[in-house]
């Protein structure tokens, strides 16, 4: 049965943030709010965690996971970023965007796209996520909490508890969560390519 933490949306309680980080470090799967919708996430190198997320999401090994990062230095550690890409990232983060980039050798191969060796990366604009990342000292491997055959991601902690209480280890509630997924931009080809239009504006990318 999942634990349930209620965190302040602007000033999350340090004690609960520490407990949530410990659950992630121990291999736990956490449902947490972001600046777009709820996400499922945990420790980056944990293979059983990947299998659990895939099972809940109803996706296969080709599913592109997202690495939630603290800042641009994190992104530069885990993805190959040239000067033009860096300028775009600097202008649009933190915010409701996921960027597809080529992963570096710092990442386990199993979290990368099996053929393209890419991964999604993002820096959310959400105090709870920022506090979690600061406590962890490393990125969170994540996937939008979108259940099979459903058009929209989950946004309500009580609904998540009713539907996934036996599937996750912790559910974090921190007030209302937007129901719109991130805008996904592929930066691997030299110019931005739209993969999914979501909450983030396309204007910064000329799309």
GROMACS .gro file of C-alpha atoms in nm:
model
  207
    1UNK     CA    1   0.000   0.000   0.000
    2UNK     CA    2   0.132   0.339  -0.098
    3UNK     CA    3   0.223   0.605   0.153
    4UNK     CA    4   0.053   0.943   0.102
    5UNK     CA    5   0.230   1.273   0.174
    6UNK     CA    6   0.063   1.615   0.160
    7UNK     CA    7   0.328   1.879   0.084
    8UNK     CA    8   0.293   2.255   0.079
    9UNK     CA    9   0.297   2.358  -0.291
   10UNK     CA   10   0.534   2.652  -0.239
   11UNK     CA   11   0.733   2.560   0.072
   12UNK     CA   12   0.736   2.179   0.093
   13UNK     CA   13   0.809   2.040   0.438
   14UNK     CA   14   1.175   1.942   0.466
   15UNK     CA   15   1.099   1.630   0.673
   16UNK     CA   16   0.859   1.492   0.413
   17UNK     CA   17   1.091   1.579   0.125
   18UNK     CA   18   1.371   1.384   0.296
   19UNK     CA   19   1.141   1.085   0.346
   20UNK     CA   20   1.030   1.096  -0.017
   21UNK     CA   21   1.392   1.108  -0.134
   22UNK     CA   22   1.478   0.808   0.084
   23UNK     CA   23   1.191   0.611  -0.072
   24UNK     CA   24   1.329   0.692  -0.418
   25UNK     CA   25   1.685   0.599  -0.319
   26UNK     CA   26   1.555   0.267  -0.190
   27UNK     CA   27   1.406   0.180  -0.529
   28UNK     CA   28   1.055   0.306  -0.455
   29UNK     CA   29   0.818   0.426  -0.725
   30UNK     CA   30   0.669   0.768  -0.653
   31UNK     CA   31   0.375   0.954  -0.811
   32UNK     CA   32   0.447   1.327  -0.786
   33UNK     CA   33   0.310   1.654  -0.929
   34UNK     CA   34   0.497   1.867  -1.181
   35UNK     CA   35   0.422   2.195  -1.360
   36UNK     CA   36   0.224   2.000  -1.622
   37UNK     CA   37   0.073   1.677  -1.485
   38UNK     CA   38   0.157   1.400  -1.242
   39UNK     CA   39   0.457   1.181  -1.317
   40UNK     CA   40   0.585   0.843  -1.206
   41UNK     CA   41   0.949   0.842  -1.104
   42UNK     CA   42   1.236   0.709  -0.904
   43UNK     CA   43   1.606   0.625  -0.904
   44UNK     CA   44   1.766   0.642  -1.248
   45UNK     CA   45   1.963   0.317  -1.244
   46UNK     CA   46   1.691   0.093  -1.101
   47UNK     CA   47   1.593  -0.172  -1.359
   48UNK     CA   48   1.290  -0.310  -1.165
   49UNK     CA   49   1.158   0.048  -1.148
   50UNK     CA   50   1.160   0.070  -1.528
   51UNK     CA   51   0.958  -0.250  -1.550
   52UNK     CA   52   0.703  -0.120  -1.300
   53UNK     CA   53   0.656   0.208  -1.489
   54UNK     CA   54   0.619   0.024  -1.820
   55UNK     CA   55   0.357  -0.206  -1.669
   56UNK     CA   56   0.150   0.082  -1.525
   57UNK     CA   57   0.181   0.284  -1.846
   58UNK     CA   58   0.120  -0.017  -2.073
   59UNK     CA   59   0.427   0.060  -2.287
   60UNK     CA   60   0.716  -0.148  -2.422
   61UNK     CA   61   1.097  -0.111  -2.429
   62UNK     CA   62   1.075   0.159  -2.697
   63UNK     CA   63   0.904   0.398  -2.456
   64UNK     CA   64   1.111   0.713  -2.409
   65UNK     CA   65   1.172   0.792  -2.045
   66UNK     CA   66   1.239   1.144  -1.918
   67UNK     CA   67   1.522   1.249  -1.690
   68UNK     CA   68   1.405   1.530  -1.462
   69UNK     CA   69   1.704   1.751  -1.387
   70UNK     CA   70   1.789   2.025  -1.141
   71UNK     CA   71   1.955   2.260  -1.389
   72UNK     CA   72   2.139   2.292  -1.719
   73UNK     CA   73   2.461   2.146  -1.576
   74UNK     CA   74   2.270   1.824  -1.505
   75UNK     CA   75   2.142   1.815  -1.862
   76UNK     CA   76   2.495   1.871  -1.996
   77UNK     CA   77   2.616   1.575  -1.789
   78UNK     CA   78   2.359   1.331  -1.921
   79UNK     CA   79   2.306   1.455  -2.279
   80UNK     CA   80   2.518   1.582  -2.567
   81UNK     CA   81   2.441   1.952  -2.600
   82UNK     CA   82   2.595   2.190  -2.854
   83UNK     CA   83   2.597   2.569  -2.826
   84UNK     CA   84   2.273   2.626  -3.020
   85UNK     CA   85   2.090   2.362  -2.818
   86UNK     CA   86   2.223   2.510  -2.494
   87UNK     CA   87   2.092   2.855  -2.584
   88UNK     CA   88   1.744   2.712  -2.650
   89UNK     CA   89   1.749   2.519  -2.323
   90UNK     CA   90   1.863   2.825  -2.129
   91UNK     CA   91   1.580   3.034  -2.278
   92UNK     CA   92   1.303   2.782  -2.203
   93UNK     CA   93   1.393   2.621  -1.869
   94UNK     CA   94   1.260   2.574  -1.613
   95UNK     CA   95   0.925   2.515  -1.780
   96UNK     CA   96   0.674   2.270  -1.927
   97UNK     CA   97   0.901   2.126  -2.196
   98UNK     CA   98   1.061   1.788  -2.255
   99UNK     CA   99   1.364   1.787  -2.484
  100UNK     CA  100   1.484   1.481  -2.672
  101UNK     CA  101   1.862   1.468  -2.686
  102UNK     CA  102   2.132   1.209  -2.740
  103UNK     CA  103   2.230   1.050  -2.409
  104UNK     CA  104   2.587   1.030  -2.278
  105UNK     CA  105   2.772   0.734  -2.131
  106UNK     CA  106   2.675   0.861  -1.785
  107UNK     CA  107   2.333   0.700  -1.840
  108UNK     CA  108   2.258   0.327  -1.824
  109UNK     CA  109   2.181   0.197  -2.174
  110UNK     CA  110   1.851   0.053  -2.055
  111UNK     CA  111   1.702   0.400  -1.997
  112UNK     CA  112   1.786   0.517  -2.351
  113UNK     CA  113   1.580   0.461  -2.664
  114UNK     CA  114   1.710   0.120  -2.786
  115UNK     CA  115   1.783   0.237  -3.142
  116UNK     CA  116   1.839   0.611  -3.128
  117UNK     CA  117   2.018   0.619  -2.788
  118UNK     CA  118   1.814   0.925  -2.695
  119UNK     CA  119   1.637   1.031  -2.378
  120UNK     CA  120   1.392   1.301  -2.279
  121UNK     CA  121   1.519   1.567  -2.041
  122UNK     CA  122   1.339   1.843  -1.860
  123UNK     CA  123   1.361   2.097  -1.578
  124UNK     CA  124   1.012   2.151  -1.430
  125UNK     CA  125   0.908   2.478  -1.270
  126UNK     CA  126   0.761   2.327  -0.952
  127UNK     CA  127   0.883   2.384  -0.593
  128UNK     CA  128   0.813   2.025  -0.480
  129UNK     CA  129   1.013   1.877  -0.767
  130UNK     CA  130   1.295   2.126  -0.707
  131UNK     CA  131   1.308   2.031  -0.339
  132UNK     CA  132   1.314   1.660  -0.422
  133UNK     CA  133   1.596   1.706  -0.673
  134UNK     CA  134   1.798   1.914  -0.427
  135UNK     CA  135   1.760   1.647  -0.159
  136UNK     CA  136   1.840   1.360  -0.396
  137UNK     CA  137   2.142   1.529  -0.550
  138UNK     CA  138   2.071   1.353  -0.879
  139UNK     CA  139   1.804   1.346  -1.153
  140UNK     CA  140   1.476   1.154  -1.131
  141UNK     CA  141   1.392   0.901  -1.400
  142UNK     CA  142   1.028   0.963  -1.487
  143UNK     CA  143   0.732   0.913  -1.717
  144UNK     CA  144   0.405   1.106  -1.741
  145UNK     CA  145   0.130   0.938  -1.538
  146UNK     CA  146  -0.083   0.850  -1.837
  147UNK     CA  147  -0.267   0.521  -1.805
  148UNK     CA  148  -0.331   0.284  -2.098
  149UNK     CA  149  -0.612   0.386  -2.335
  150UNK     CA  150  -0.663   0.722  -2.161
  151UNK     CA  151  -0.628   1.054  -2.342
  152UNK     CA  152  -0.515   1.270  -2.051
  153UNK     CA  153  -0.262   1.223  -1.768
  154UNK     CA  154  -0.380   1.196  -1.408
  155UNK     CA  155  -0.380   1.521  -1.212
  156UNK     CA  156  -0.554   1.445  -0.881
  157UNK     CA  157  -0.373   1.277  -0.591
  158UNK     CA  158  -0.689   1.123  -0.446
  159UNK     CA  159  -0.778   0.964  -0.780
  160UNK     CA  160  -0.423   0.831  -0.812
  161UNK     CA  161  -0.451   0.679  -0.464
  162UNK     CA  162  -0.784   0.515  -0.553
  163UNK     CA  163  -0.648   0.368  -0.877
  164UNK     CA  164  -0.280   0.299  -0.806
  165UNK     CA  165  -0.245   0.256  -0.431
  166UNK     CA  166  -0.114  -0.099  -0.473
  167UNK     CA  167   0.108  -0.013  -0.771
  168UNK     CA  168   0.327   0.266  -0.629
  169UNK     CA  169   0.514   0.320  -0.303
  170UNK     CA  170   0.438   0.689  -0.245
  171UNK     CA  171   0.188   0.946  -0.370
  172UNK     CA  172   0.271   1.313  -0.317
  173UNK     CA  173  -0.014   1.564  -0.299
  174UNK     CA  174   0.065   1.935  -0.332
  175UNK     CA  175  -0.252   2.109  -0.442
  176UNK     CA  176  -0.407   2.130  -0.790
  177UNK     CA  177  -0.200   1.998  -1.079
  178UNK     CA  178  -0.242   2.102  -1.442
  179UNK     CA  179  -0.384   1.834  -1.669
  180UNK     CA  180  -0.182   1.922  -1.977
  181UNK     CA  181   0.129   1.725  -2.070
  182UNK     CA  182   0.458   1.890  -2.160
  183UNK     CA  183   0.545   2.006  -2.507
  184UNK     CA  184   0.805   1.763  -2.645
  185UNK     CA  185   1.077   1.904  -2.871
  186UNK     CA  186   1.334   1.686  -3.051
  187UNK     CA  187   1.670   1.866  -3.068
  188UNK     CA  188   1.875   1.583  -3.218
  189UNK     CA  189   1.852   1.682  -3.586
  190UNK     CA  190   2.008   2.029  -3.576
  191UNK     CA  191   1.678   2.221  -3.573
  192UNK     CA  192   1.386   2.184  -3.329
  193UNK     CA  193   1.119   1.934  -3.431
  194UNK     CA  194   0.780   1.915  -3.261
  195UNK     CA  195   0.700   1.567  -3.125
  196UNK     CA  196   0.401   1.657  -2.906
  197UNK     CA  197   0.228   1.988  -2.853
  198UNK     CA  198   0.139   2.046  -2.490
  199UNK     CA  199   0.142   2.323  -2.233
  200UNK     CA  200   0.466   2.490  -2.344
  201UNK     CA  201   0.452   2.758  -2.614
  202UNK     CA  202   0.607   2.677  -2.953
  203UNK     CA  203   0.716   3.038  -3.012
  204UNK     CA  204   1.073   3.003  -2.872
  205UNK     CA  205   1.143   2.732  -3.130
  206UNK     CA  206   0.995   2.904  -3.434
  207UNK     CA  207   0.738   2.628  -3.472
   0.00000   0.00000   0.00000
